[in-house]
Each structure stands twice: as C-alpha cells, then as structure tokens.
PDB file of C-alpha atoms in Angstrom:
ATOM      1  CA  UNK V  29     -12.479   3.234  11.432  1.00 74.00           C
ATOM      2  CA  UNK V  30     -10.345  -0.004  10.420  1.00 82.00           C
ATOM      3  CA  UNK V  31      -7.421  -0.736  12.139  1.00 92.00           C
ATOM      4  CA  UNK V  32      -4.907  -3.535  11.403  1.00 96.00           C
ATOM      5  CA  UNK V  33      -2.016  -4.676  13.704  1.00 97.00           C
ATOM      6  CA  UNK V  34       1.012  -6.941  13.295  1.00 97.00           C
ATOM      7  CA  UNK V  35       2.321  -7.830  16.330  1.00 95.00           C
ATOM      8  CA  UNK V  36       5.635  -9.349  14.706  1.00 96.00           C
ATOM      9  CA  UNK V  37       7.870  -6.158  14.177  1.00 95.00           C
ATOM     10  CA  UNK V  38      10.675  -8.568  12.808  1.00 97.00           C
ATOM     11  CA  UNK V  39      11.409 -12.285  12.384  1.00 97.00           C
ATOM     12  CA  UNK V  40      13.641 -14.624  10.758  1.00 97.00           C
ATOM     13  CA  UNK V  41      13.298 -17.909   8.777  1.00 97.00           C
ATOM     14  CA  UNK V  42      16.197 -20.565   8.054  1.00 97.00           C
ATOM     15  CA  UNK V  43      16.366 -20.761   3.967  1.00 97.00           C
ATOM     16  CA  UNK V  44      13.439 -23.662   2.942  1.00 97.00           C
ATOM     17  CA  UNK V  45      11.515 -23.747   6.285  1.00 97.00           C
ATOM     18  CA  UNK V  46       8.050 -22.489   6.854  1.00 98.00           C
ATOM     19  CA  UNK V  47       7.192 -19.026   8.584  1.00 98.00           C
ATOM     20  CA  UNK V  48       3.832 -17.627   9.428  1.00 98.00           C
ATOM     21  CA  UNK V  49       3.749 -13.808   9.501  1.00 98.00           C
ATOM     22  CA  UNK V  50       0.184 -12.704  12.138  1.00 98.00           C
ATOM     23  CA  UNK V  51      -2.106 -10.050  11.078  1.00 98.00           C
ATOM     24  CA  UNK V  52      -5.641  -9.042  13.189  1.00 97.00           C
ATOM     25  CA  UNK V  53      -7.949  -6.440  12.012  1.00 97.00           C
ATOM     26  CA  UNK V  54     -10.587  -4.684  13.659  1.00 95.00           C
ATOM     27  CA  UNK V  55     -13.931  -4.046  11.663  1.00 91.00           C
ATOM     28  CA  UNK V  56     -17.636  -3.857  11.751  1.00 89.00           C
ATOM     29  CA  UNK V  57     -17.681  -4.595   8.169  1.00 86.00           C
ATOM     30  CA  UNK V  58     -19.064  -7.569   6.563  1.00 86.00           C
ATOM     31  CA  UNK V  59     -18.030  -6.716   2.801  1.00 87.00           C
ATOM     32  CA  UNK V  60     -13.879  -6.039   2.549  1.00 91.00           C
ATOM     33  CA  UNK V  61     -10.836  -7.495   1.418  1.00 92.00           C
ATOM     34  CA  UNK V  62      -7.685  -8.278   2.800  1.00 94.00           C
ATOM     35  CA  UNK V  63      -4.155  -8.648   1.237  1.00 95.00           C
ATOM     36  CA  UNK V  64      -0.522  -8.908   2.001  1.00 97.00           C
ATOM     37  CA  UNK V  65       1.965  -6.876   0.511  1.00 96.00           C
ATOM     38  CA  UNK V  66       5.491  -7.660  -0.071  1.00 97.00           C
ATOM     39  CA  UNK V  67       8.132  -4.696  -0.144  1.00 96.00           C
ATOM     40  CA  UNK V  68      12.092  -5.580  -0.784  1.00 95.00           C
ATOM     41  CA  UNK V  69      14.941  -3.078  -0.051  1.00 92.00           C
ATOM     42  CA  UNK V  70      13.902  -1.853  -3.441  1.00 91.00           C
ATOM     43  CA  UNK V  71      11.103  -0.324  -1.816  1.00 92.00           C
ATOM     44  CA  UNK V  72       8.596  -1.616  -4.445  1.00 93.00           C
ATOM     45  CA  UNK V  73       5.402  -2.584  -3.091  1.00 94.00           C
ATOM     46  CA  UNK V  74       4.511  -6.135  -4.117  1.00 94.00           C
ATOM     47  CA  UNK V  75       1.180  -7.725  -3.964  1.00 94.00           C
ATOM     48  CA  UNK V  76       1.728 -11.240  -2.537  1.00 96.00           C
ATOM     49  CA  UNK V  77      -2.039 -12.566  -1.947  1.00 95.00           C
ATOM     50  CA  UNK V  78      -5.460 -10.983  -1.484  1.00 93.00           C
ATOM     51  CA  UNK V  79      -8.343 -12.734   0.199  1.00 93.00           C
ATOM     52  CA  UNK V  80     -12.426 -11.764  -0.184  1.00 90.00           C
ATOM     53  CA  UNK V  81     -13.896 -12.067   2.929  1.00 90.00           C
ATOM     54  CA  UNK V  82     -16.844 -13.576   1.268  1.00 89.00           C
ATOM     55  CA  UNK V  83     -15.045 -16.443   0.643  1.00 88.00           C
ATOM     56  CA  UNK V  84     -14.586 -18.800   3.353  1.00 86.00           C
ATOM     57  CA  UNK V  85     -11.325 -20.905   1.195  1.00 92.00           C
ATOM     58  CA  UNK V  86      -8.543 -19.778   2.104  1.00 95.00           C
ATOM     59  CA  UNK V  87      -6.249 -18.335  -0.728  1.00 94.00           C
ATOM     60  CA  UNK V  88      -3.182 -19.827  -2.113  1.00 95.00           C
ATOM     61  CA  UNK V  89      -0.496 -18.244  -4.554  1.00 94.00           C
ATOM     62  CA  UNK V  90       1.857 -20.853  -5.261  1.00 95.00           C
ATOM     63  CA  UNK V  91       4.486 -21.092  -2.072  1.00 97.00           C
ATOM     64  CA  UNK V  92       2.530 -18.344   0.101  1.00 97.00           C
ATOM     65  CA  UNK V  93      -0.843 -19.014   2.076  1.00 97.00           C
ATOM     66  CA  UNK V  94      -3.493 -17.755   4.372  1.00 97.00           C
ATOM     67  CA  UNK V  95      -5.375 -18.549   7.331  1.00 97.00           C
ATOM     68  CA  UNK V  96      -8.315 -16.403   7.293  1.00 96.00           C
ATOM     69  CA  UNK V  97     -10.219 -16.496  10.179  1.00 95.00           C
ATOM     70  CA  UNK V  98     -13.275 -14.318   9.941  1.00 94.00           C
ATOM     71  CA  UNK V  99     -14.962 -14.738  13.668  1.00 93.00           C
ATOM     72  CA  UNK V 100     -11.340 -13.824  14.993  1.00 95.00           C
ATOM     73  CA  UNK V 101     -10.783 -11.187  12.564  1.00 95.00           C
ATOM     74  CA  UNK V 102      -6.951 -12.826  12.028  1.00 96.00           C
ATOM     75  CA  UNK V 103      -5.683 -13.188   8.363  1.00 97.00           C
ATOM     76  CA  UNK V 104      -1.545 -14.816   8.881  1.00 98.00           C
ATOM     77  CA  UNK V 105       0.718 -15.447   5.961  1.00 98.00           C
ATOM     78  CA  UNK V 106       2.218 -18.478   5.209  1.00 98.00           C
ATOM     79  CA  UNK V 107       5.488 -18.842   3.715  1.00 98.00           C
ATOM     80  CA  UNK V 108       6.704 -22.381   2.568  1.00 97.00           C
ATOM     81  CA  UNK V 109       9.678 -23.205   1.581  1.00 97.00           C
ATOM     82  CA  UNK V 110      11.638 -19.552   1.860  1.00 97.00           C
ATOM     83  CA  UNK V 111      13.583 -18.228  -0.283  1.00 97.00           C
ATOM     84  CA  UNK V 112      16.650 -15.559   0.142  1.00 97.00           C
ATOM     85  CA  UNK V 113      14.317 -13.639  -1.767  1.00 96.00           C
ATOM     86  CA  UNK V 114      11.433 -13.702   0.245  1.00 97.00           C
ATOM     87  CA  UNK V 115      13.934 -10.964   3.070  1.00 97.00           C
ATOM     88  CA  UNK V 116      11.566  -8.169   2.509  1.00 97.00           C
ATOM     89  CA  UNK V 117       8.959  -6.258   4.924  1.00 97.00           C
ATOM     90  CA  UNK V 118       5.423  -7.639   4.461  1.00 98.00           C
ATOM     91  CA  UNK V 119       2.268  -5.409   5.347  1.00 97.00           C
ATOM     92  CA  UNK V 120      -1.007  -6.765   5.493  1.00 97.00           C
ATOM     93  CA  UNK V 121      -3.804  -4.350   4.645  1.00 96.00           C
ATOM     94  CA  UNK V 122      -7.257  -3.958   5.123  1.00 94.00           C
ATOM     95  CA  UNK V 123     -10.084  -2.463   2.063  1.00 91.00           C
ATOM     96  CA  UNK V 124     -13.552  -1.928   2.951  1.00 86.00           C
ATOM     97  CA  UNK V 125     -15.904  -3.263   0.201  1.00 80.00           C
ATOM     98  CA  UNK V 126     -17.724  -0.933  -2.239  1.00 68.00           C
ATOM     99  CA  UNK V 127     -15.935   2.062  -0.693  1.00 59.00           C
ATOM    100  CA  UNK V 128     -13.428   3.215  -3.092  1.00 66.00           C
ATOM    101  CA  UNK V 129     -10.599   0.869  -2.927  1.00 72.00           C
ATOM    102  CA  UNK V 130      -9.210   2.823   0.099  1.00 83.00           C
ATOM    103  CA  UNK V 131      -6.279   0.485   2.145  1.00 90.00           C
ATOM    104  CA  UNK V 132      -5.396   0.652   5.733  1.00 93.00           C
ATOM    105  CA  UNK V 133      -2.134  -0.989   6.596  1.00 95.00           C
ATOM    106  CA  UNK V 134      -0.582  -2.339   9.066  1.00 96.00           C
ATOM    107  CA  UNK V 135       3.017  -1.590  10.681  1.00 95.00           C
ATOM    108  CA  UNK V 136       4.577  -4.359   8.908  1.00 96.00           C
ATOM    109  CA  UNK V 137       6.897  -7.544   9.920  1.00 97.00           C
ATOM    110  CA  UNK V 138      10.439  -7.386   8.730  1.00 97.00           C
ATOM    111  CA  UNK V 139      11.353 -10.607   7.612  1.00 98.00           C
ATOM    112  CA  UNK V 140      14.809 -12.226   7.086  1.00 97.00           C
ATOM    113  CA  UNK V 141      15.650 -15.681   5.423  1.00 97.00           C
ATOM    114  CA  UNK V 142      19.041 -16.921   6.783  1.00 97.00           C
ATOM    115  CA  UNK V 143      21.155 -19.137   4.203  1.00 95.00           C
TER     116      UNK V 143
ATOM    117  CA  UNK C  16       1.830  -1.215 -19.740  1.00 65.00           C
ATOM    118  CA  UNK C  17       4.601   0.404 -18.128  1.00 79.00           C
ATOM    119  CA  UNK C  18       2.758   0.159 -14.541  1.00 92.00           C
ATOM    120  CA  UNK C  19       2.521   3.066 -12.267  1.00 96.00           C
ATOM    121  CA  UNK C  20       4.894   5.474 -13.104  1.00 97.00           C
ATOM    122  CA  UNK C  21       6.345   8.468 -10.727  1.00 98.00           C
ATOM    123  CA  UNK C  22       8.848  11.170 -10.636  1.00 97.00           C
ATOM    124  CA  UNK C  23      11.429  11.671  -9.390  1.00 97.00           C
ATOM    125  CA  UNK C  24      12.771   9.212  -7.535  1.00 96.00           C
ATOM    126  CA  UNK C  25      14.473  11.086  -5.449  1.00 97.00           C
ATOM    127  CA  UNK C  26      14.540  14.687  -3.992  1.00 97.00           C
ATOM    128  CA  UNK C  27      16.800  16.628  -1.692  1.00 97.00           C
ATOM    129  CA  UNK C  28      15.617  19.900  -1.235  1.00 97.00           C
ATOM    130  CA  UNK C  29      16.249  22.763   1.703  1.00 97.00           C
ATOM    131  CA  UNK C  30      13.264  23.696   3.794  1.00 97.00           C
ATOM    132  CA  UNK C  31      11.320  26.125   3.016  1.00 96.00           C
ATOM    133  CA  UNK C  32      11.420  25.146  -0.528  1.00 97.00           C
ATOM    134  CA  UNK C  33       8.555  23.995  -2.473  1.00 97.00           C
ATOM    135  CA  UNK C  34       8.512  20.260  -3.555  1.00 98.00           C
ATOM    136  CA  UNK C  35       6.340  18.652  -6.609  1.00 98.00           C
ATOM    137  CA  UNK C  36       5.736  14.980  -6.903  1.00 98.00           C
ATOM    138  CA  UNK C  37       4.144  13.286 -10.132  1.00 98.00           C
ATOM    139  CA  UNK C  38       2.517  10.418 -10.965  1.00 98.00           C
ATOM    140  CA  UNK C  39       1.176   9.029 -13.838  1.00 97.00           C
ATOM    141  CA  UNK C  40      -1.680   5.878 -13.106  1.00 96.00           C
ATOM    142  CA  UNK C  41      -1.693   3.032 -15.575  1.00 93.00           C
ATOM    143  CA  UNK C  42      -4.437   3.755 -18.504  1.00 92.00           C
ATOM    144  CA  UNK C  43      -7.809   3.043 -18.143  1.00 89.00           C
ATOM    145  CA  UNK C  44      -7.500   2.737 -14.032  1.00 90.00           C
ATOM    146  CA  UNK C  45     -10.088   5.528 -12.146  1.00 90.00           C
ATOM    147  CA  UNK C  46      -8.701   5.678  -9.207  1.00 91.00           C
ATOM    148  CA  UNK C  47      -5.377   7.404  -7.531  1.00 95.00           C
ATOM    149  CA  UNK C  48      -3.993   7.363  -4.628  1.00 96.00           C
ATOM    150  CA  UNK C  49      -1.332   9.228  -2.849  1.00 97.00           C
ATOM    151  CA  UNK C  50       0.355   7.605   0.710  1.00 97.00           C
ATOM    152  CA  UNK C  51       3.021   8.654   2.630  1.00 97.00           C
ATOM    153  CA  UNK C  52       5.690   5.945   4.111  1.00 96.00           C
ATOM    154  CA  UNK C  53       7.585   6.942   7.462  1.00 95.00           C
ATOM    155  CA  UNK C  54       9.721   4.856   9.795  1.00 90.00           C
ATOM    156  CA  UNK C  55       7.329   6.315  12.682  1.00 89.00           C
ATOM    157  CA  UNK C  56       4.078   6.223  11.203  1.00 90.00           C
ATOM    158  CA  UNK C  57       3.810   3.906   8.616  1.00 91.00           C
ATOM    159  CA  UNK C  58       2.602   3.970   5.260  1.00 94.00           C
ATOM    160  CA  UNK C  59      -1.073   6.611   5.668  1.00 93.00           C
ATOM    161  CA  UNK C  60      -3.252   7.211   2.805  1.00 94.00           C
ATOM    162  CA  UNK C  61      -2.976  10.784   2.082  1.00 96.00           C
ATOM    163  CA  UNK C  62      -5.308  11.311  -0.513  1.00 96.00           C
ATOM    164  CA  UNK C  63      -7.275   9.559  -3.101  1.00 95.00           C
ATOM    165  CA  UNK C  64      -9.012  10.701  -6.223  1.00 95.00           C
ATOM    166  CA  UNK C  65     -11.791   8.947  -8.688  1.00 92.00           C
ATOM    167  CA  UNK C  66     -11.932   9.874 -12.123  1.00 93.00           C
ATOM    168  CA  UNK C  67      -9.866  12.296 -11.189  1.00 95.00           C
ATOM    169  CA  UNK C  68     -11.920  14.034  -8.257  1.00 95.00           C
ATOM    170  CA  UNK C  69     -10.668  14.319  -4.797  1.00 95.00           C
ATOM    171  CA  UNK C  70     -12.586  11.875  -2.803  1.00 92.00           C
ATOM    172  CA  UNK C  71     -11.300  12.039   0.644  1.00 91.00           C
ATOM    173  CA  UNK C  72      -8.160  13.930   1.573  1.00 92.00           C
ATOM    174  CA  UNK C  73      -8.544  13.844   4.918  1.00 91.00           C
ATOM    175  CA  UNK C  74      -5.194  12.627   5.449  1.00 91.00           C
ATOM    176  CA  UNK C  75      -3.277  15.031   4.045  1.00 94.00           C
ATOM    177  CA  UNK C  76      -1.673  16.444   7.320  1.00 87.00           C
ATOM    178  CA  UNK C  77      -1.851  20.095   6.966  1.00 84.00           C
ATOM    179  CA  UNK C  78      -2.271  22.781   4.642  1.00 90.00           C
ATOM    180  CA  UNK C  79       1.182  22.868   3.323  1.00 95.00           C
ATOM    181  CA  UNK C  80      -0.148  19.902   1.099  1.00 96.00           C
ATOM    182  CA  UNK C  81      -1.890  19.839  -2.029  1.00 97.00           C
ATOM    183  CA  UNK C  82      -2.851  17.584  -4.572  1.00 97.00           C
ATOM    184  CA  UNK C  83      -4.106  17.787  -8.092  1.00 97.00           C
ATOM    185  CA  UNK C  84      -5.323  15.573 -10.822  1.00 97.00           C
ATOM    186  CA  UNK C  85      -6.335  17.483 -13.866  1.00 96.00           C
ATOM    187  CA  UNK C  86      -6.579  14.559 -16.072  1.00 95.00           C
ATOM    188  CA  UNK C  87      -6.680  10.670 -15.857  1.00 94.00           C
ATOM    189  CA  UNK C  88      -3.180   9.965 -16.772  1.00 94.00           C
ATOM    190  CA  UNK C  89      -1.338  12.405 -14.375  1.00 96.00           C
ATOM    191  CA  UNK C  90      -1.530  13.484 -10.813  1.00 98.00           C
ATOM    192  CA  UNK C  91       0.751  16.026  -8.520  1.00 98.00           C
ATOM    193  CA  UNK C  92       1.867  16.387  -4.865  1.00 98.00           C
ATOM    194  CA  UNK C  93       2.829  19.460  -4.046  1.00 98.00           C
ATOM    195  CA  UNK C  94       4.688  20.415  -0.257  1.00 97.00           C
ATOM    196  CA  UNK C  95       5.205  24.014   0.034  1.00 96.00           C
ATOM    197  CA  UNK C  96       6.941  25.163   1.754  1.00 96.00           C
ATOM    198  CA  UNK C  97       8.747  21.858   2.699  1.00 96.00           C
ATOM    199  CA  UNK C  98       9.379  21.153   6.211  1.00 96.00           C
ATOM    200  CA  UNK C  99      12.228  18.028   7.441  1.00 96.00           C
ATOM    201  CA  UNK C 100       9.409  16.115   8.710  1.00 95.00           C
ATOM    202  CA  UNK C 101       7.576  15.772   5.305  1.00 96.00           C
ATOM    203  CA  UNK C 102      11.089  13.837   4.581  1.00 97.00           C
ATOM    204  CA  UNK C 103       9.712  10.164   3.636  1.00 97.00           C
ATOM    205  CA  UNK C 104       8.913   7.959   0.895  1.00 97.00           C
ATOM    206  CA  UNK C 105       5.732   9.040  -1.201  1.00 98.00           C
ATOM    207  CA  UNK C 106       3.670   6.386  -3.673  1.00 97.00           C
ATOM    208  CA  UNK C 107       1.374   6.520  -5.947  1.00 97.00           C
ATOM    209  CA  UNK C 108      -1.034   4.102  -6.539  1.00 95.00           C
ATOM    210  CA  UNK C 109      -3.801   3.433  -8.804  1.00 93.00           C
ATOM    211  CA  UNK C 110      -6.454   0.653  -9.349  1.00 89.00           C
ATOM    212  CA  UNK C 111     -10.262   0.453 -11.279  1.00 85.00           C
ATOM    213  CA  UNK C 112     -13.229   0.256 -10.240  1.00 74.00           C
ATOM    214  CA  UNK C 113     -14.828  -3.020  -8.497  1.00 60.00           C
ATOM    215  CA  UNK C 114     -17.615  -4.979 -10.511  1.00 54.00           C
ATOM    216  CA  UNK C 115     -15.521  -4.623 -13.901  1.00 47.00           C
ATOM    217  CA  UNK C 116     -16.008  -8.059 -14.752  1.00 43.00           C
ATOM    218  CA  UNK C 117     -13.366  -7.972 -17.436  1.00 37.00           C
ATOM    219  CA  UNK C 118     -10.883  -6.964 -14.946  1.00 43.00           C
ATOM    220  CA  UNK C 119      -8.810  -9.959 -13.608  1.00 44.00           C
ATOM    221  CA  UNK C 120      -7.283  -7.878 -10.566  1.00 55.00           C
ATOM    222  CA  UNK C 121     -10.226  -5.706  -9.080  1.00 61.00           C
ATOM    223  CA  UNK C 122      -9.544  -4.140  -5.913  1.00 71.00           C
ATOM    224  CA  UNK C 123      -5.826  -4.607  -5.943  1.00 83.00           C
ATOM    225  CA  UNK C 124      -3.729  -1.334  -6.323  1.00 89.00           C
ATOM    226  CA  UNK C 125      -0.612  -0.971  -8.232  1.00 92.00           C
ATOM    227  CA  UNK C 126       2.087   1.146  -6.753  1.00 95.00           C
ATOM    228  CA  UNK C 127       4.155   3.376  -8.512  1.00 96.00           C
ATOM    229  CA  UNK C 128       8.154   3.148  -7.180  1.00 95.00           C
ATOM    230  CA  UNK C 129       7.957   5.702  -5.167  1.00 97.00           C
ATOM    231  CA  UNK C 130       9.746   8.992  -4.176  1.00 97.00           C
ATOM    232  CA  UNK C 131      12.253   8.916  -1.433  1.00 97.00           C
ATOM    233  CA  UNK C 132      12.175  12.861  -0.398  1.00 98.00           C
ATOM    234  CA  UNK C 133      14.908  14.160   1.629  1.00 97.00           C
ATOM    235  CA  UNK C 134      14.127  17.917   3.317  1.00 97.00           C
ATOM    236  CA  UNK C 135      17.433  19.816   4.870  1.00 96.00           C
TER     237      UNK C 135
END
C-alpha cells in the first residue's frame, strides 16, 4: 500500500515571500503520479500541479513549483511570491499508474499568508 | 461543463436516520469516486466505480454504507441508519480514463463541492 506524509501540519508565509510545503511518499511503484491539491475555506478541492514520475523535469504552473526527487521519494511545493489567496490547506497525493486513477492523500499543511 | 456536481450541500439529520448523497460526474468521464473528509482521519477513498461498476469499495467502513451508480451521469451514497461519526464532508470525484490522447488532463480528478453532513 502507498502512503504519503506531510510532516508540516501548519505554516505561515509573509505576503510575496517564498514557502516550500514537504511531501514524502512511500512506494514500490515505478509508474504513478503525484499532485498537490489546493483546498480554501470554501472547501473546494483545487488541483494546483501534478507531476509524472516518468519525467525527471520538474513541473511548473506559473507561481507554484516542485522538487521531485524520485530516489528520495520527496515531491515539496513551491510557492513564490504568495498571495492572501494562496491561505488554504494543501494535500499532496499519491496515484499509482495504470490502476484506476485511485489517490492516496496525505494529512495536509495548513497554510497562512500574513499581509 | 458545469464540473462535478453534488447534492446537497448540506445535511443535518438525527441518528438513526437514513442519509442519501448524489453526485452527478462531468459527461463523458468513466470513473467515480466517493471519499470521505474528517478532521481525524483525513480525506479516505471510500469507493470508486468505472463505467459505472464498483471497482474497489474496500473503504467503505461498514455495512451501514452503500453506494450505487446505475448510470454514467449519476451516482448515490447512502448511510443508513446514520450514526454521529459518519458526520464529515463527502466528495465526489470523477476523471477518464488514462491513454485518451485527446484528453488534456488525464489522471487528474475533478471534485464535486462536496457535502458537509451533520448527524445529531
């Protein structure tokens, strides 16, 4: 079975600074996918950025990031330049490949951008 | 398309009483899924269906729980009879199948709003 931990339970970020958000998975896959979801007080959840393990480059969407390390089974979200708007929690999840689309998650960061 | 769409959005109900959730995936996607979002445990897949077959339920957490798809553009929860720990948020998600190589976004599921339910 998959597992996925984030060992960040809650952090904070001053208003146009940088934050990176961890994530580690456990897996004896070599086909999945990873992603980070983004869910406001609205409860919506948000897809922020998904990664193919296959690839080794390491997605980009604009003002959020990842370090995907595959040998250390780590996949952290970067966050440049926050925004108020970025105060959500973010979950990073797990999806084996060619096995129905299934996603593990993990126990999310709460993250708050101070003004 | 409107995305994935469920209802209600909210229920308060009295245990004992029997609770249906519904969700309807966005057309053309095969596959459903049902999770579960609790302050304690997370968000846990419950259940997922393609085209509109159970696949793996084994999270659904006890017999109390049931879910149905009897076509490809709805889906139902049903708790009965309710209990004050099934009080959480429930989604619905849906998403097609990988290899589509006219779909821009395989793999990624969309989630429905969700249903915060409340059991007294």
């Amino acid at each position: 079975a998959q597992t996925v931990t984030q060992s960040q339970p809650e952090m904070s970020v001053q208003e146009a600074e940088t934050v990176t958000l961890s994530c580690t998975y456990d897996t004896s896959e070599n086909n999945y996918y990873l992603f980070w979801y983004k869910q406001p007080p609205s409860r919506q959840m948000i897809l922020v950025i998904r990664q193919e393990a296959y690839k080794q480059q390491n997605a980009t969407e604009n003002r959020f990031s990842v370090n995907f390390q595959k040998a250390a089974k780590s996949f952290s979200l970067k966050i440049s330049d926050s925004q108020l708007g970025d105060t959500a929690m973010y979950f990073c999840a797990f999806m084996r490949g060619n096995a129905g689309n299934m996603l593990t998650f993990g126990g999310g960061t709460r993250l708050m951008v101070k003004p | 398309d409107a995305g994935v769409i469920q209802s209600p959005r909210h229920e308060v109900t009295e245990m004992g009483q029997e609770v249906t959730l519904r969700c309807k995936p966005i057309s053309g996607h095969d596959y459903l899924f049902w999770y579960r979002q609790t302050m304690m445990r997370g968000l846990e897949l419950l259940i997922y269906f393609n085209n509109n077959v159970p696949i793996d339920d084994s999270g659904m957490p006890e017999d109390r729980f049931s879910a149905k798809m009897p076509n490809a553009s709805f889906s139902t929860l049903k708790i009965q009879p309710s209990e004050p720990r099934d009080s959480a948020v429930y989604f619905c998600a849906s998403s097609s199948t990988p290899g589509r190589p006219t779909h821009s976004n395989q793999n990624e599921q969309f989630f429905g709003p969700g249903t915060r339910l409340t059991v007294l």
